[in-house]
Amino acid sequence: MRFYFAGDTGYCPVFKEIGARLGPIDLAAIPIGAYEPRWFMKPQHTNPEEGLQIALDVRAAVSIGIHTATWSLTDEPLDEPPARLQAAVQERGLPESSFVTLQHGEMAVVRGGKLENQPKTLPVPV
């Protein structure tokens, strides 16, 4: 399995080069949160639409949105990034399973560049 972790990043043309050299990617972890205000955060944090473009550029079969809904560090509401991501995926006519977000405690199974399950919450050990 080929895995790509984008980390903290703004969008830039290097992602197309990554896709050309290393793609296709089976699973990518791509940031979609902590992006407002744009004038300040754009160089280091992608918004959901830019995150989707990274997924397309690196040729990721499945992507999971990261850096979202954990801490309220920036100006966007915590529930905004997943909603904007879902809208961007639909707008591009991509399968919903191509880029997902997980709630805390959820897991997704990816094999062979395909999401095998709907993300589900794991039981918490007592």
PDB file of C-alpha atoms in Angstrom:
ATOM      1  CA  MET A   1       0.000   0.000   0.000  1.00  0.00           C
ATOM      2  CA  ARG A   2       1.260   3.437  -0.927  1.00  0.00           C
ATOM      3  CA  PHE A   3       0.424   6.000   1.805  1.00  0.00           C
ATOM      4  CA  TYR A   4       0.906   9.772   1.622  1.00  0.00           C
ATOM      5  CA  PHE A   5       0.736  12.115   4.634  1.00  0.00           C
ATOM      6  CA  ALA A   6       0.512  15.773   3.640  1.00  0.00           C
ATOM      7  CA  GLY A   7       1.003  17.232   7.142  1.00  0.00           C
ATOM      8  CA  ASP A   8       0.631  21.006   7.613  1.00  0.00           C
ATOM      9  CA  THR A   9       0.719  22.601   4.199  1.00  0.00           C
ATOM     10  CA  GLY A  10      -0.691  25.225   1.939  1.00  0.00           C
ATOM     11  CA  TYR A  11      -1.565  24.330  -1.627  1.00  0.00           C
ATOM     12  CA  CYS A  12       1.236  24.605  -4.187  1.00  0.00           C
ATOM     13  CA  PRO A  13       2.135  23.077  -7.579  1.00  0.00           C
ATOM     14  CA  VAL A  14       4.535  20.526  -6.045  1.00  0.00           C
ATOM     15  CA  PHE A  15       1.601  18.164  -5.397  1.00  0.00           C
ATOM     16  CA  LYS A  16       1.275  17.524  -9.136  1.00  0.00           C
ATOM     17  CA  GLU A  17       4.956  16.597  -9.197  1.00  0.00           C
ATOM     18  CA  ILE A  18       4.450  14.263  -6.220  1.00  0.00           C
ATOM     19  CA  GLY A  19       1.609  12.577  -8.085  1.00  0.00           C
ATOM     20  CA  ALA A  20       3.674  12.261 -11.249  1.00  0.00           C
ATOM     21  CA  ARG A  21       6.696  10.799  -9.447  1.00  0.00           C
ATOM     22  CA  LEU A  22       5.082   8.711  -6.712  1.00  0.00           C
ATOM     23  CA  GLY A  23       1.457   8.186  -7.719  1.00  0.00           C
ATOM     24  CA  PRO A  24      -0.898   6.641  -7.780  1.00  0.00           C
ATOM     25  CA  ILE A  25      -1.372   6.745  -4.006  1.00  0.00           C
ATOM     26  CA  ASP A  26      -3.632   4.165  -2.316  1.00  0.00           C
ATOM     27  CA  LEU A  27      -4.405   6.264   0.774  1.00  0.00           C
ATOM     28  CA  ALA A  28      -3.658   9.909   1.560  1.00  0.00           C
ATOM     29  CA  ALA A  29      -4.080  11.894   4.793  1.00  0.00           C
ATOM     30  CA  ILE A  30      -4.762  15.463   3.706  1.00  0.00           C
ATOM     31  CA  PRO A  31      -5.492  18.553   5.822  1.00  0.00           C
ATOM     32  CA  ILE A  32      -8.861  20.241   5.338  1.00  0.00           C
ATOM     33  CA  GLY A  33      -9.168  22.421   8.467  1.00  0.00           C
ATOM     34  CA  ALA A  34      -7.631  25.354  10.349  1.00  0.00           C
ATOM     35  CA  TYR A  35      -7.758  27.658   7.313  1.00  0.00           C
ATOM     36  CA  GLU A  36      -9.475  30.892   8.398  1.00  0.00           C
ATOM     37  CA  PRO A  37      -8.618  33.715   8.092  1.00  0.00           C
ATOM     38  CA  ARG A  38      -7.256  32.948   4.624  1.00  0.00           C
ATOM     39  CA  TRP A  39      -5.006  36.019   4.497  1.00  0.00           C
ATOM     40  CA  PHE A  40      -3.054  34.528   7.405  1.00  0.00           C
ATOM     41  CA  MET A  41      -3.490  30.733   7.109  1.00  0.00           C
ATOM     42  CA  LYS A  42      -3.302  30.137   3.332  1.00  0.00           C
ATOM     43  CA  PRO A  43       0.479  29.533   3.161  1.00  0.00           C
ATOM     44  CA  GLN A  44       0.397  26.767   5.794  1.00  0.00           C
ATOM     45  CA  HIS A  45      -3.158  25.308   5.893  1.00  0.00           C
ATOM     46  CA  THR A  46      -5.359  24.190   3.024  1.00  0.00           C
ATOM     47  CA  ASN A  47      -9.101  24.658   2.977  1.00  0.00           C
ATOM     48  CA  PRO A  48     -11.338  21.705   1.973  1.00  0.00           C
ATOM     49  CA  GLU A  49     -11.370  22.608  -1.721  1.00  0.00           C
ATOM     50  CA  GLU A  50      -7.575  22.866  -1.809  1.00  0.00           C
ATOM     51  CA  GLY A  51      -7.337  19.580   0.095  1.00  0.00           C
ATOM     52  CA  LEU A  52      -9.438  17.928  -2.587  1.00  0.00           C
ATOM     53  CA  GLN A  53      -7.153  19.372  -5.256  1.00  0.00           C
ATOM     54  CA  ILE A  54      -4.147  17.889  -3.440  1.00  0.00           C
ATOM     55  CA  ALA A  55      -5.862  14.480  -3.471  1.00  0.00           C
ATOM     56  CA  LEU A  56      -6.403  14.784  -7.211  1.00  0.00           C
ATOM     57  CA  ASP A  57      -2.861  16.039  -7.825  1.00  0.00           C
ATOM     58  CA  VAL A  58      -1.159  13.216  -5.905  1.00  0.00           C
ATOM     59  CA  ARG A  59      -3.534  10.745  -7.595  1.00  0.00           C
ATOM     60  CA  ALA A  60      -4.935   9.379  -4.345  1.00  0.00           C
ATOM     61  CA  ALA A  61      -7.501   6.595  -4.670  1.00  0.00           C
ATOM     62  CA  VAL A  62      -8.838   7.282  -1.152  1.00  0.00           C
ATOM     63  CA  SER A  63      -8.179  10.302   1.051  1.00  0.00           C
ATOM     64  CA  ILE A  64      -8.979  10.998   4.682  1.00  0.00           C
ATOM     65  CA  GLY A  65      -9.361  14.586   5.846  1.00  0.00           C
ATOM     66  CA  ILE A  66      -7.148  15.546   8.779  1.00  0.00           C
ATOM     67  CA  HIS A  67      -6.576  18.650  10.922  1.00  0.00           C
ATOM     68  CA  THR A  68     -10.282  19.168  11.438  1.00  0.00           C
ATOM     69  CA  ALA A  69     -12.826  19.161  14.292  1.00  0.00           C
ATOM     70  CA  THR A  70     -10.272  18.635  17.050  1.00  0.00           C
ATOM     71  CA  TRP A  71      -9.337  22.104  18.291  1.00  0.00           C
ATOM     72  CA  SER A  72     -10.983  25.453  17.707  1.00  0.00           C
ATOM     73  CA  LEU A  73      -7.788  27.279  16.779  1.00  0.00           C
ATOM     74  CA  THR A  74      -8.947  29.294  13.791  1.00  0.00           C
ATOM     75  CA  ASP A  75     -12.001  31.236  12.675  1.00  0.00           C
ATOM     76  CA  GLU A  76     -14.032  28.607  10.782  1.00  0.00           C
ATOM     77  CA  PRO A  77     -16.708  26.614  12.659  1.00  0.00           C
ATOM     78  CA  LEU A  78     -15.593  23.063  13.552  1.00  0.00           C
ATOM     79  CA  ASP A  79     -18.310  21.483  11.398  1.00  0.00           C
ATOM     80  CA  GLU A  80     -17.573  23.578   8.304  1.00  0.00           C
ATOM     81  CA  PRO A  81     -14.573  21.691   6.792  1.00  0.00           C
ATOM     82  CA  PRO A  82     -16.324  18.304   6.379  1.00  0.00           C
ATOM     83  CA  ALA A  83     -19.432  19.987   4.923  1.00  0.00           C
ATOM     84  CA  ARG A  84     -17.372  22.008   2.437  1.00  0.00           C
ATOM     85  CA  LEU A  85     -15.353  18.925   1.519  1.00  0.00           C
ATOM     86  CA  GLN A  86     -18.481  16.885   0.847  1.00  0.00           C
ATOM     87  CA  ALA A  87     -19.869  19.695  -1.331  1.00  0.00           C
ATOM     88  CA  ALA A  88     -16.579  19.929  -3.283  1.00  0.00           C
ATOM     89  CA  VAL A  89     -16.497  16.149  -3.852  1.00  0.00           C
ATOM     90  CA  GLN A  90     -20.088  16.218  -5.139  1.00  0.00           C
ATOM     91  CA  GLU A  91     -19.407  19.295  -7.277  1.00  0.00           C
ATOM     92  CA  ARG A  92     -16.544  17.455  -9.010  1.00  0.00           C
ATOM     93  CA  GLY A  93     -18.705  14.370  -9.551  1.00  0.00           C
ATOM     94  CA  LEU A  94     -16.362  12.145  -7.520  1.00  0.00           C
ATOM     95  CA  PRO A  95     -17.477   9.130  -5.489  1.00  0.00           C
ATOM     96  CA  GLU A  96     -18.219  10.054  -1.858  1.00  0.00           C
ATOM     97  CA  SER A  97     -15.844   7.289  -0.778  1.00  0.00           C
ATOM     98  CA  SER A  98     -12.911   8.961  -2.537  1.00  0.00           C
ATOM     99  CA  PHE A  99     -12.401  11.524   0.265  1.00  0.00           C
ATOM    100  CA  VAL A 100     -13.879  10.956   3.712  1.00  0.00           C
ATOM    101  CA  THR A 101     -13.632  12.503   7.144  1.00  0.00           C
ATOM    102  CA  LEU A 102     -13.719  10.549  10.375  1.00  0.00           C
ATOM    103  CA  GLN A 103     -15.216  11.381  13.735  1.00  0.00           C
ATOM    104  CA  HIS A 104     -13.069  10.820  16.791  1.00  0.00           C
ATOM    105  CA  GLY A 105     -12.899   7.073  17.414  1.00  0.00           C
ATOM    106  CA  GLU A 106     -13.977   6.091  13.902  1.00  0.00           C
ATOM    107  CA  MET A 107     -12.006   3.813  11.659  1.00  0.00           C
ATOM    108  CA  ALA A 108     -11.931   3.159   7.960  1.00  0.00           C
ATOM    109  CA  VAL A 109     -10.578   0.075   6.205  1.00  0.00           C
ATOM    110  CA  VAL A 110      -8.736   0.717   2.945  1.00  0.00           C
ATOM    111  CA  ARG A 111      -7.395  -2.132   0.831  1.00  0.00           C
ATOM    112  CA  GLY A 112      -6.124  -1.952  -2.697  1.00  0.00           C
ATOM    113  CA  GLY A 113      -6.986   1.726  -2.997  1.00  0.00           C
ATOM    114  CA  LYS A 114     -10.643   1.149  -2.068  1.00  0.00           C
ATOM    115  CA  LEU A 115     -12.595   2.094   1.026  1.00  0.00           C
ATOM    116  CA  GLU A 116     -14.011  -1.231   2.207  1.00  0.00           C
ATOM    117  CA  ASN A 117     -16.420   0.045   4.833  1.00  0.00           C
ATOM    118  CA  GLN A 118     -18.359   3.050   5.899  1.00  0.00           C
ATOM    119  CA  PRO A 119     -16.342   4.635   8.716  1.00  0.00           C
ATOM    120  CA  LYS A 120     -17.626   3.409  12.063  1.00  0.00           C
ATOM    121  CA  THR A 121     -17.006   4.238  15.679  1.00  0.00           C
ATOM    122  CA  LEU A 122     -14.916   1.765  17.613  1.00  0.00           C
ATOM    123  CA  PRO A 123     -16.064   0.690  21.069  1.00  0.00           C
ATOM    124  CA  VAL A 124     -14.171   2.286  23.927  1.00  0.00           C
ATOM    125  CA  PRO A 125     -12.583  -0.289  26.265  1.00  0.00           C
ATOM    126  CA  VAL A 126     -13.854  -0.051  29.842  1.00  0.00           C
TER     127      VAL A 126
END
